[in-house]
């Protein structure tokens, strides 16, 4: 568990790759302690992004950051070792991609890092019930995965609240991450609904002052949590 929640996790999917080092530095200068890396295979999602080489470069740019790898790929179990070697601290994969999710979670943990499970907007939380005691994080997708810059799906707020209630009842301590369409206008209420880790791509990297935007989003998330809960 990070010391202070909620935490902002900039998604480098939206970065300018000709200036990746400076842009990551701008995030860490603003206090970002997590970096979210979106891996897309053109099969599970209709877009291709990047693989372990960029994750490794990002990890080298931010040696103190938690490298949060979000796999949107088929057969996630086949790629764990490569991403661990690249510097992943946490790997999440989609429940929709894996009939043997329990086995993949165990494999991620056996490699010495944390495991997360991600869930699409159209997938019910009930599908996660039996793996919740095994995971370090649940990623609630608040857009359909595949692209940055999409609009936050409002019904995700209810899903976040329901998951937070389930967590209370189960007395477990997985983190709740929310991914997609998070920005200054909604980050407070998303944190208040129960999000611990807030992924933000476009709203961070489209800013002229990335450092300032990272600070602003983190402040709004913390203020929102206090105001609405
Ligand atoms: C979507 C990715 C997200 C994406 C978020 O498939 O999983 O992490 O980078 O981007 P924004 O914040 O622009 O919606
Ligand atoms: Zn993501």
PDB file of C-alpha atoms and ligand atoms in Angstrom:
ATOM      1  CA  UNK A   1       0.000   0.000   0.000  1.00  0.00           C
ATOM      2  CA  UNK A   2       1.388   3.454  -0.886  1.00  0.00           C
ATOM      3  CA  UNK A   3       1.837   5.778   2.117  1.00  0.00           C
ATOM      4  CA  UNK A   4      -0.681   8.316   0.942  1.00  0.00           C
ATOM      5  CA  UNK A   5      -3.780   7.615  -1.141  1.00  0.00           C
ATOM      6  CA  UNK A   6      -5.141   8.493  -3.622  1.00  0.00           C
ATOM      7  CA  UNK A   7      -2.183   8.331  -5.999  1.00  0.00           C
ATOM      8  CA  UNK A   8      -1.926   9.749  -9.536  1.00  0.00           C
ATOM      9  CA  UNK A   9      -0.457   7.408 -12.170  1.00  0.00           C
ATOM     10  CA  UNK A  10       0.421   9.260 -15.409  1.00  0.00           C
ATOM     11  CA  UNK A  11      -0.069   7.013 -18.458  1.00  0.00           C
ATOM     12  CA  UNK A  12       2.869   7.404 -20.840  1.00  0.00           C
ATOM     13  CA  UNK A  13       0.656   6.243 -23.732  1.00  0.00           C
ATOM     14  CA  UNK A  14      -0.126   9.942 -24.230  1.00  0.00           C
ATOM     15  CA  UNK A  15       3.500  11.116 -24.021  1.00  0.00           C
ATOM     16  CA  UNK A  16       5.564  12.609 -26.832  1.00  0.00           C
ATOM     17  CA  UNK A  17       8.016   9.783 -27.546  1.00  0.00           C
ATOM     18  CA  UNK A  18      10.592  12.114 -29.057  1.00  0.00           C
ATOM     19  CA  UNK A  19      10.880  13.630 -25.579  1.00  0.00           C
ATOM     20  CA  UNK A  20      10.000  10.696 -23.345  1.00  0.00           C
ATOM     21  CA  UNK A  21      12.758  11.282 -20.825  1.00  0.00           C
ATOM     22  CA  UNK A  22      11.923  14.972 -20.301  1.00  0.00           C
ATOM     23  CA  UNK A  23       8.213  14.232 -20.060  1.00  0.00           C
ATOM     24  CA  UNK A  24       8.711  11.465 -17.492  1.00  0.00           C
ATOM     25  CA  UNK A  25      11.029  13.761 -15.564  1.00  0.00           C
ATOM     26  CA  UNK A  26       8.319  16.434 -15.618  1.00  0.00           C
ATOM     27  CA  UNK A  27       5.917  13.916 -14.044  1.00  0.00           C
ATOM     28  CA  UNK A  28       8.318  12.856 -11.304  1.00  0.00           C
ATOM     29  CA  UNK A  29       9.208  16.525 -10.631  1.00  0.00           C
ATOM     30  CA  UNK A  30       5.493  17.017  -9.963  1.00  0.00           C
ATOM     31  CA  UNK A  31       5.550  14.226  -7.407  1.00  0.00           C
ATOM     32  CA  UNK A  32       4.339  11.299  -9.533  1.00  0.00           C
ATOM     33  CA  UNK A  33       5.469   8.092  -7.847  1.00  0.00           C
ATOM     34  CA  UNK A  34       3.733   5.715 -10.298  1.00  0.00           C
ATOM     35  CA  UNK A  35       4.061   5.399 -14.097  1.00  0.00           C
ATOM     36  CA  UNK A  36       1.326   3.566 -15.994  1.00  0.00           C
ATOM     37  CA  UNK A  37       2.423   1.676 -19.147  1.00  0.00           C
ATOM     38  CA  UNK A  38      -0.325   0.557 -21.566  1.00  0.00           C
ATOM     39  CA  UNK A  39       0.488  -2.534 -23.611  1.00  0.00           C
ATOM     40  CA  UNK A  40      -1.862  -3.166 -26.568  1.00  0.00           C
ATOM     41  CA  UNK A  41      -1.625  -6.057 -29.020  1.00  0.00           C
ATOM     42  CA  UNK A  42      -4.066  -5.234 -31.832  1.00  0.00           C
ATOM     43  CA  UNK A  43      -6.070  -8.369 -30.931  1.00  0.00           C
ATOM     44  CA  UNK A  44      -7.688  -7.944 -27.528  1.00  0.00           C
ATOM     45  CA  UNK A  45      -7.916  -4.225 -28.283  1.00  0.00           C
ATOM     46  CA  UNK A  46      -8.000  -2.633 -31.745  1.00  0.00           C
ATOM     47  CA  UNK A  47      -4.735  -0.750 -31.335  1.00  0.00           C
ATOM     48  CA  UNK A  48      -1.016  -1.538 -31.002  1.00  0.00           C
ATOM     49  CA  UNK A  49       1.091   0.469 -28.562  1.00  0.00           C
ATOM     50  CA  UNK A  50       4.493  -0.632 -27.277  1.00  0.00           C
ATOM     51  CA  UNK A  51       6.233  -3.505 -25.554  1.00  0.00           C
ATOM     52  CA  UNK A  52       8.949  -4.249 -22.992  1.00  0.00           C
ATOM     53  CA  UNK A  53      11.596  -2.029 -24.627  1.00  0.00           C
ATOM     54  CA  UNK A  54       9.672   1.167 -23.901  1.00  0.00           C
ATOM     55  CA  UNK A  55       8.789  -0.085 -20.412  1.00  0.00           C
ATOM     56  CA  UNK A  56      12.487  -0.614 -19.772  1.00  0.00           C
ATOM     57  CA  UNK A  57      13.300   2.879 -21.030  1.00  0.00           C
ATOM     58  CA  UNK A  58      10.575   4.387 -18.830  1.00  0.00           C
ATOM     59  CA  UNK A  59      11.840   2.462 -15.807  1.00  0.00           C
ATOM     60  CA  UNK A  60      15.357   3.772 -16.435  1.00  0.00           C
ATOM     61  CA  UNK A  61      14.028   7.353 -16.685  1.00  0.00           C
ATOM     62  CA  UNK A  62      12.257   7.014 -13.323  1.00  0.00           C
ATOM     63  CA  UNK A  63      14.241   4.560 -11.198  1.00  0.00           C
ATOM     64  CA  UNK A  64      12.267   5.389  -8.041  1.00  0.00           C
ATOM     65  CA  UNK A  65       8.802   5.119  -9.600  1.00  0.00           C
ATOM     66  CA  UNK A  66       6.476   2.158  -9.342  1.00  0.00           C
ATOM     67  CA  UNK A  67       6.255   0.798 -12.897  1.00  0.00           C
ATOM     68  CA  UNK A  68       2.613  -0.168 -13.391  1.00  0.00           C
ATOM     69  CA  UNK A  69       2.155  -2.338 -16.500  1.00  0.00           C
ATOM     70  CA  UNK A  70      -1.385  -2.671 -17.882  1.00  0.00           C
ATOM     71  CA  UNK A  71      -1.551  -5.591 -20.301  1.00  0.00           C
ATOM     72  CA  UNK A  72      -4.344  -5.330 -22.856  1.00  0.00           C
ATOM     73  CA  UNK A  73      -3.161  -8.421 -24.688  1.00  0.00           C
ATOM     74  CA  UNK A  74      -4.192 -11.994 -25.344  1.00  0.00           C
ATOM     75  CA  UNK A  75      -2.219 -14.731 -23.561  1.00  0.00           C
ATOM     76  CA  UNK A  76      -0.882 -12.394 -20.841  1.00  0.00           C
ATOM     77  CA  UNK A  77       0.780 -15.304 -19.041  1.00  0.00           C
ATOM     78  CA  UNK A  78       3.249 -15.720 -21.917  1.00  0.00           C
ATOM     79  CA  UNK A  79       4.742 -12.242 -21.424  1.00  0.00           C
ATOM     80  CA  UNK A  80       5.180 -11.917 -17.663  1.00  0.00           C
ATOM     81  CA  UNK A  81       8.873 -12.712 -17.645  1.00  0.00           C
ATOM     82  CA  UNK A  82       9.675 -10.134 -20.349  1.00  0.00           C
ATOM     83  CA  UNK A  83       7.898  -7.333 -18.496  1.00  0.00           C
ATOM     84  CA  UNK A  84       9.408  -8.290 -15.157  1.00  0.00           C
ATOM     85  CA  UNK A  85      12.852  -8.135 -16.774  1.00  0.00           C
ATOM     86  CA  UNK A  86      11.942  -4.737 -18.235  1.00  0.00           C
ATOM     87  CA  UNK A  87      11.353  -3.387 -14.717  1.00  0.00           C
ATOM     88  CA  UNK A  88       7.633  -3.857 -14.002  1.00  0.00           C
ATOM     89  CA  UNK A  89       6.722  -3.511 -10.313  1.00  0.00           C
ATOM     90  CA  UNK A  90       3.103  -4.502 -10.885  1.00  0.00           C
ATOM     91  CA  UNK A  91       1.423  -6.247 -13.820  1.00  0.00           C
ATOM     92  CA  UNK A  92      -2.317  -6.122 -14.446  1.00  0.00           C
ATOM     93  CA  UNK A  93      -4.081  -8.211 -17.071  1.00  0.00           C
ATOM     94  CA  UNK A  94      -7.700  -8.438 -18.206  1.00  0.00           C
ATOM     95  CA  UNK A  95     -10.057 -11.058 -16.791  1.00  0.00           C
ATOM     96  CA  UNK A  96     -11.655 -11.149 -20.273  1.00  0.00           C
ATOM     97  CA  UNK A  97      -8.424 -12.501 -21.787  1.00  0.00           C
ATOM     98  CA  UNK A  98      -7.693 -15.365 -19.457  1.00  0.00           C
ATOM     99  CA  UNK A  99      -9.755 -18.421 -18.467  1.00  0.00           C
ATOM    100  CA  UNK A 100      -7.036 -19.396 -15.974  1.00  0.00           C
ATOM    101  CA  UNK A 101      -6.698 -16.043 -14.249  1.00  0.00           C
ATOM    102  CA  UNK A 102      -5.755 -17.594 -10.934  1.00  0.00           C
ATOM    103  CA  UNK A 103      -2.760 -19.316 -12.505  1.00  0.00           C
ATOM    104  CA  UNK A 104      -1.533 -16.075 -14.134  1.00  0.00           C
ATOM    105  CA  UNK A 105      -1.912 -14.147 -10.856  1.00  0.00           C
ATOM    106  CA  UNK A 106       0.180 -16.787  -9.095  1.00  0.00           C
ATOM    107  CA  UNK A 107       2.808 -16.640 -11.849  1.00  0.00           C
ATOM    108  CA  UNK A 108       3.087 -12.842 -11.577  1.00  0.00           C
ATOM    109  CA  UNK A 109       3.473 -13.035  -7.815  1.00  0.00           C
ATOM    110  CA  UNK A 110       5.950 -15.896  -8.058  1.00  0.00           C
ATOM    111  CA  UNK A 111       8.160 -13.613 -10.131  1.00  0.00           C
ATOM    112  CA  UNK A 112       8.411 -11.274  -7.140  1.00  0.00           C
ATOM    113  CA  UNK A 113       6.100  -8.432  -8.187  1.00  0.00           C
ATOM    114  CA  UNK A 114       2.469  -7.445  -7.554  1.00  0.00           C
ATOM    115  CA  UNK A 115      -0.531  -8.630  -9.581  1.00  0.00           C
ATOM    116  CA  UNK A 116      -3.607  -6.735 -10.708  1.00  0.00           C
ATOM    117  CA  UNK A 117      -6.764  -7.744 -12.554  1.00  0.00           C
ATOM    118  CA  UNK A 118      -8.476  -5.365 -14.990  1.00  0.00           C
ATOM    119  CA  UNK A 119     -12.124  -5.337 -16.009  1.00  0.00           C
ATOM    120  CA  UNK A 120     -13.840  -3.754 -19.016  1.00  0.00           C
ATOM    121  CA  UNK A 121     -16.834  -1.408 -18.672  1.00  0.00           C
ATOM    122  CA  UNK A 122     -19.235  -4.109 -19.930  1.00  0.00           C
ATOM    123  CA  UNK A 123     -17.945  -6.852 -17.630  1.00  0.00           C
ATOM    124  CA  UNK A 124     -19.657  -7.507 -14.302  1.00  0.00           C
ATOM    125  CA  UNK A 125     -17.746  -7.338 -11.026  1.00  0.00           C
ATOM    126  CA  UNK A 126     -19.221 -10.720 -10.132  1.00  0.00           C
ATOM    127  CA  UNK A 127     -16.707 -12.307 -12.519  1.00  0.00           C
ATOM    128  CA  UNK A 128     -13.893 -11.185 -10.203  1.00  0.00           C
ATOM    129  CA  UNK A 129     -15.340 -12.554  -6.990  1.00  0.00           C
ATOM    130  CA  UNK A 130     -13.113 -15.607  -6.704  1.00  0.00           C
ATOM    131  CA  UNK A 131      -9.844 -13.859  -7.522  1.00  0.00           C
ATOM    132  CA  UNK A 132     -10.281 -10.791  -5.303  1.00  0.00           C
ATOM    133  CA  UNK A 133      -8.517 -12.351  -2.296  1.00  0.00           C
ATOM    134  CA  UNK A 134      -5.514 -13.082  -4.555  1.00  0.00           C
ATOM    135  CA  UNK A 135      -4.853  -9.691  -6.161  1.00  0.00           C
ATOM    136  CA  UNK A 136      -2.996  -6.539  -5.114  1.00  0.00           C
ATOM    137  CA  UNK A 137      -5.082  -4.278  -7.358  1.00  0.00           C
ATOM    138  CA  UNK A 138      -8.289  -4.182  -9.415  1.00  0.00           C
ATOM    139  CA  UNK A 139      -8.314  -1.921 -12.501  1.00  0.00           C
ATOM    140  CA  UNK A 140     -11.773  -0.597 -13.299  1.00  0.00           C
ATOM    141  CA  UNK A 141     -11.754   0.525 -16.919  1.00  0.00           C
ATOM    142  CA  UNK A 142     -13.801   3.685 -17.234  1.00  0.00           C
ATOM    143  CA  UNK A 143     -13.459   3.713 -21.050  1.00  0.00           C
ATOM    144  CA  UNK A 144     -13.358   0.816 -23.503  1.00  0.00           C
ATOM    145  CA  UNK A 145      -9.650  -0.007 -23.619  1.00  0.00           C
ATOM    146  CA  UNK A 146      -7.579   0.639 -26.725  1.00  0.00           C
ATOM    147  CA  UNK A 147      -7.176   4.390 -26.972  1.00  0.00           C
ATOM    148  CA  UNK A 148      -6.287   7.368 -24.826  1.00  0.00           C
ATOM    149  CA  UNK A 149      -8.331  10.542 -24.830  1.00  0.00           C
ATOM    150  CA  UNK A 150     -11.802   8.975 -24.543  1.00  0.00           C
ATOM    151  CA  UNK A 151     -14.705  10.230 -22.422  1.00  0.00           C
ATOM    152  CA  UNK A 152     -15.164   8.843 -18.891  1.00  0.00           C
ATOM    153  CA  UNK A 153     -18.149   6.461 -18.696  1.00  0.00           C
ATOM    154  CA  UNK A 154     -20.253   7.833 -15.822  1.00  0.00           C
ATOM    155  CA  UNK A 155     -21.661   4.461 -14.738  1.00  0.00           C
ATOM    156  CA  UNK A 156     -18.105   3.575 -13.657  1.00  0.00           C
ATOM    157  CA  UNK A 157     -18.678   5.627 -10.486  1.00  0.00           C
ATOM    158  CA  UNK A 158     -21.290   3.141  -9.261  1.00  0.00           C
ATOM    159  CA  UNK A 159     -18.975   0.260 -10.111  1.00  0.00           C
ATOM    160  CA  UNK A 160     -16.138   1.820  -8.083  1.00  0.00           C
ATOM    161  CA  UNK A 161     -18.462   2.283  -5.105  1.00  0.00           C
ATOM    162  CA  UNK A 162     -19.734  -1.285  -5.344  1.00  0.00           C
ATOM    163  CA  UNK A 163     -16.192  -2.658  -5.494  1.00  0.00           C
ATOM    164  CA  UNK A 164     -15.161  -0.561  -2.473  1.00  0.00           C
ATOM    165  CA  UNK A 165     -18.150  -2.000  -0.561  1.00  0.00           C
ATOM    166  CA  UNK A 166     -17.208  -5.549  -1.547  1.00  0.00           C
ATOM    167  CA  UNK A 167     -13.656  -4.871  -0.343  1.00  0.00           C
ATOM    168  CA  UNK A 168     -14.954  -3.618   3.021  1.00  0.00           C
ATOM    169  CA  UNK A 169     -17.141  -6.689   3.449  1.00  0.00           C
ATOM    170  CA  UNK A 170     -14.315  -9.050   2.506  1.00  0.00           C
ATOM    171  CA  UNK A 171     -11.838  -7.322   4.779  1.00  0.00           C
ATOM    172  CA  UNK A 172      -9.072  -7.473   2.140  1.00  0.00           C
ATOM    173  CA  UNK A 173      -6.836  -4.630   1.038  1.00  0.00           C
ATOM    174  CA  UNK A 174      -6.426  -4.632  -2.768  1.00  0.00           C
ATOM    175  CA  UNK A 175      -6.064  -1.209  -4.370  1.00  0.00           C
ATOM    176  CA  UNK A 176      -8.756   0.144  -6.699  1.00  0.00           C
ATOM    177  CA  UNK A 177      -7.352   1.727  -9.863  1.00  0.00           C
ATOM    178  CA  UNK A 178      -9.520   3.706 -12.285  1.00  0.00           C
ATOM    179  CA  UNK A 179      -8.311   4.030 -15.869  1.00  0.00           C
ATOM    180  CA  UNK A 180      -9.699   6.179 -18.695  1.00  0.00           C
ATOM    181  CA  UNK A 181     -11.054   9.681 -19.142  1.00  0.00           C
ATOM    182  CA  UNK A 182      -9.746  11.003 -15.813  1.00  0.00           C
ATOM    183  CA  UNK A 183      -9.066  14.762 -15.707  1.00  0.00           C
ATOM    184  CA  UNK A 184      -9.331  17.877 -13.549  1.00  0.00           C
ATOM    185  CA  UNK A 185     -13.124  18.037 -13.914  1.00  0.00           C
ATOM    186  CA  UNK A 186     -13.881  14.584 -12.523  1.00  0.00           C
ATOM    187  CA  UNK A 187     -10.871  13.332 -10.585  1.00  0.00           C
ATOM    188  CA  UNK A 188     -12.275  14.523  -7.233  1.00  0.00           C
ATOM    189  CA  UNK A 189     -15.517  12.614  -7.500  1.00  0.00           C
ATOM    190  CA  UNK A 190     -13.745   9.494  -8.815  1.00  0.00           C
ATOM    191  CA  UNK A 191     -11.429   9.539  -5.799  1.00  0.00           C
ATOM    192  CA  UNK A 192     -14.432  10.100  -3.553  1.00  0.00           C
ATOM    193  CA  UNK A 193     -16.187   7.065  -5.049  1.00  0.00           C
ATOM    194  CA  UNK A 194     -13.301   4.924  -3.801  1.00  0.00           C
ATOM    195  CA  UNK A 195     -10.475   5.040  -6.363  1.00  0.00           C
ATOM    196  CA  UNK A 196      -7.008   4.703  -4.826  1.00  0.00           C
ATOM    197  CA  UNK A 197      -4.946   4.966  -8.004  1.00  0.00           C
ATOM    198  CA  UNK A 198      -6.039   7.372 -10.750  1.00  0.00           C
ATOM    199  CA  UNK A 199      -4.575   6.841 -14.202  1.00  0.00           C
ATOM    200  CA  UNK A 200      -4.366   9.950 -16.369  1.00  0.00           C
ATOM    201  CA  UNK A 201      -2.948  10.088 -19.887  1.00  0.00           C
ATOM    202  CA  UNK A 202      -4.188  12.932 -22.039  1.00  0.00           C
ATOM    203  CA  UNK A 203      -5.053  15.199 -19.150  1.00  0.00           C
ATOM    204  CA  UNK A 204      -1.405  15.064 -18.036  1.00  0.00           C
ATOM    205  CA  UNK A 205       0.527  15.065 -21.296  1.00  0.00           C
ATOM    206  CA  UNK A 206      -1.611  17.578 -23.194  1.00  0.00           C
ATOM    207  CA  UNK A 207      -0.735  20.218 -20.604  1.00  0.00           C
ATOM    208  CA  UNK A 208       1.882  22.848 -21.457  1.00  0.00           C
ATOM    209  CA  UNK A 209       3.124  22.514 -17.891  1.00  0.00           C
ATOM    210  CA  UNK A 210       3.137  18.761 -17.183  1.00  0.00           C
ATOM    211  CA  UNK A 211       4.680  19.178 -13.731  1.00  0.00           C
ATOM    212  CA  UNK A 212       2.002  21.687 -12.756  1.00  0.00           C
ATOM    213  CA  UNK A 213      -0.779  19.463 -14.115  1.00  0.00           C
ATOM    214  CA  UNK A 214       0.489  16.437 -12.158  1.00  0.00           C
ATOM    215  CA  UNK A 215       0.486  18.520  -8.961  1.00  0.00           C
ATOM    216  CA  UNK A 216      -2.975  19.901  -9.728  1.00  0.00           C
ATOM    217  CA  UNK A 217      -4.508  16.480 -10.410  1.00  0.00           C
ATOM    218  CA  UNK A 218      -2.986  14.973  -7.261  1.00  0.00           C
ATOM    219  CA  UNK A 219      -4.289  17.893  -5.204  1.00  0.00           C
ATOM    220  CA  UNK A 220      -7.784  17.657  -6.715  1.00  0.00           C
ATOM    221  CA  UNK A 221      -7.886  13.900  -6.092  1.00  0.00           C
ATOM    222  CA  UNK A 222      -6.944  14.354  -2.455  1.00  0.00           C
ATOM    223  CA  UNK A 223      -9.307  17.295  -1.963  1.00  0.00           C
ATOM    224  CA  UNK A 224     -12.144  15.368  -3.650  1.00  0.00           C
ATOM    225  CA  UNK A 225     -11.692  12.447  -1.367  1.00  0.00           C
ATOM    226  CA  UNK A 226     -11.961  14.710   1.665  1.00  0.00           C
ATOM    227  CA  UNK A 227     -14.876  16.720   0.275  1.00  0.00           C
ATOM    228  CA  UNK A 228     -17.149  13.965  -0.984  1.00  0.00           C
ATOM    229  CA  UNK A 229     -16.549  11.176   1.534  1.00  0.00           C
TER     230      UNK A 229
HETATM  231  C1  LIG B   1      -6.863   2.951 -22.358  1.00  0.00           C
HETATM  232  C2  LIG B   1      -5.630   2.884 -21.482  1.00  0.00           C
HETATM  233  C3  LIG B   1      -5.504   4.052 -20.582  1.00  0.00           C
HETATM  234  C4  LIG B   1      -5.230   5.341 -21.295  1.00  0.00           C
HETATM  235  C5  LIG B   1      -5.852   6.438 -20.505  1.00  0.00           C
HETATM  236  O1  LIG B   1      -6.960   1.793 -23.118  1.00  0.00           O
HETATM  237  O2  LIG B   1      -5.647   1.721 -20.681  1.00  0.00           O
HETATM  238  O3  LIG B   1      -4.529   3.842 -19.578  1.00  0.00           O
HETATM  239  O4  LIG B   1      -3.874   5.627 -21.460  1.00  0.00           O
HETATM  240  O5  LIG B   1      -5.785   7.579 -21.267  1.00  0.00           O
HETATM  241  P1  LIG B   1      -6.677   8.852 -20.970  1.00  0.00           P
HETATM  242  O6  LIG B   1      -6.356   9.318 -19.581  1.00  0.00           O
HETATM  243  O7  LIG B   1      -6.263   9.793 -22.034  1.00  0.00           O
HETATM  244  O8  LIG B   1      -8.122   8.421 -21.070  1.00  0.00           O
HETATM  245 ZN1  LIG B   2      -4.222   1.629 -18.885  1.00  0.00          ZN
END
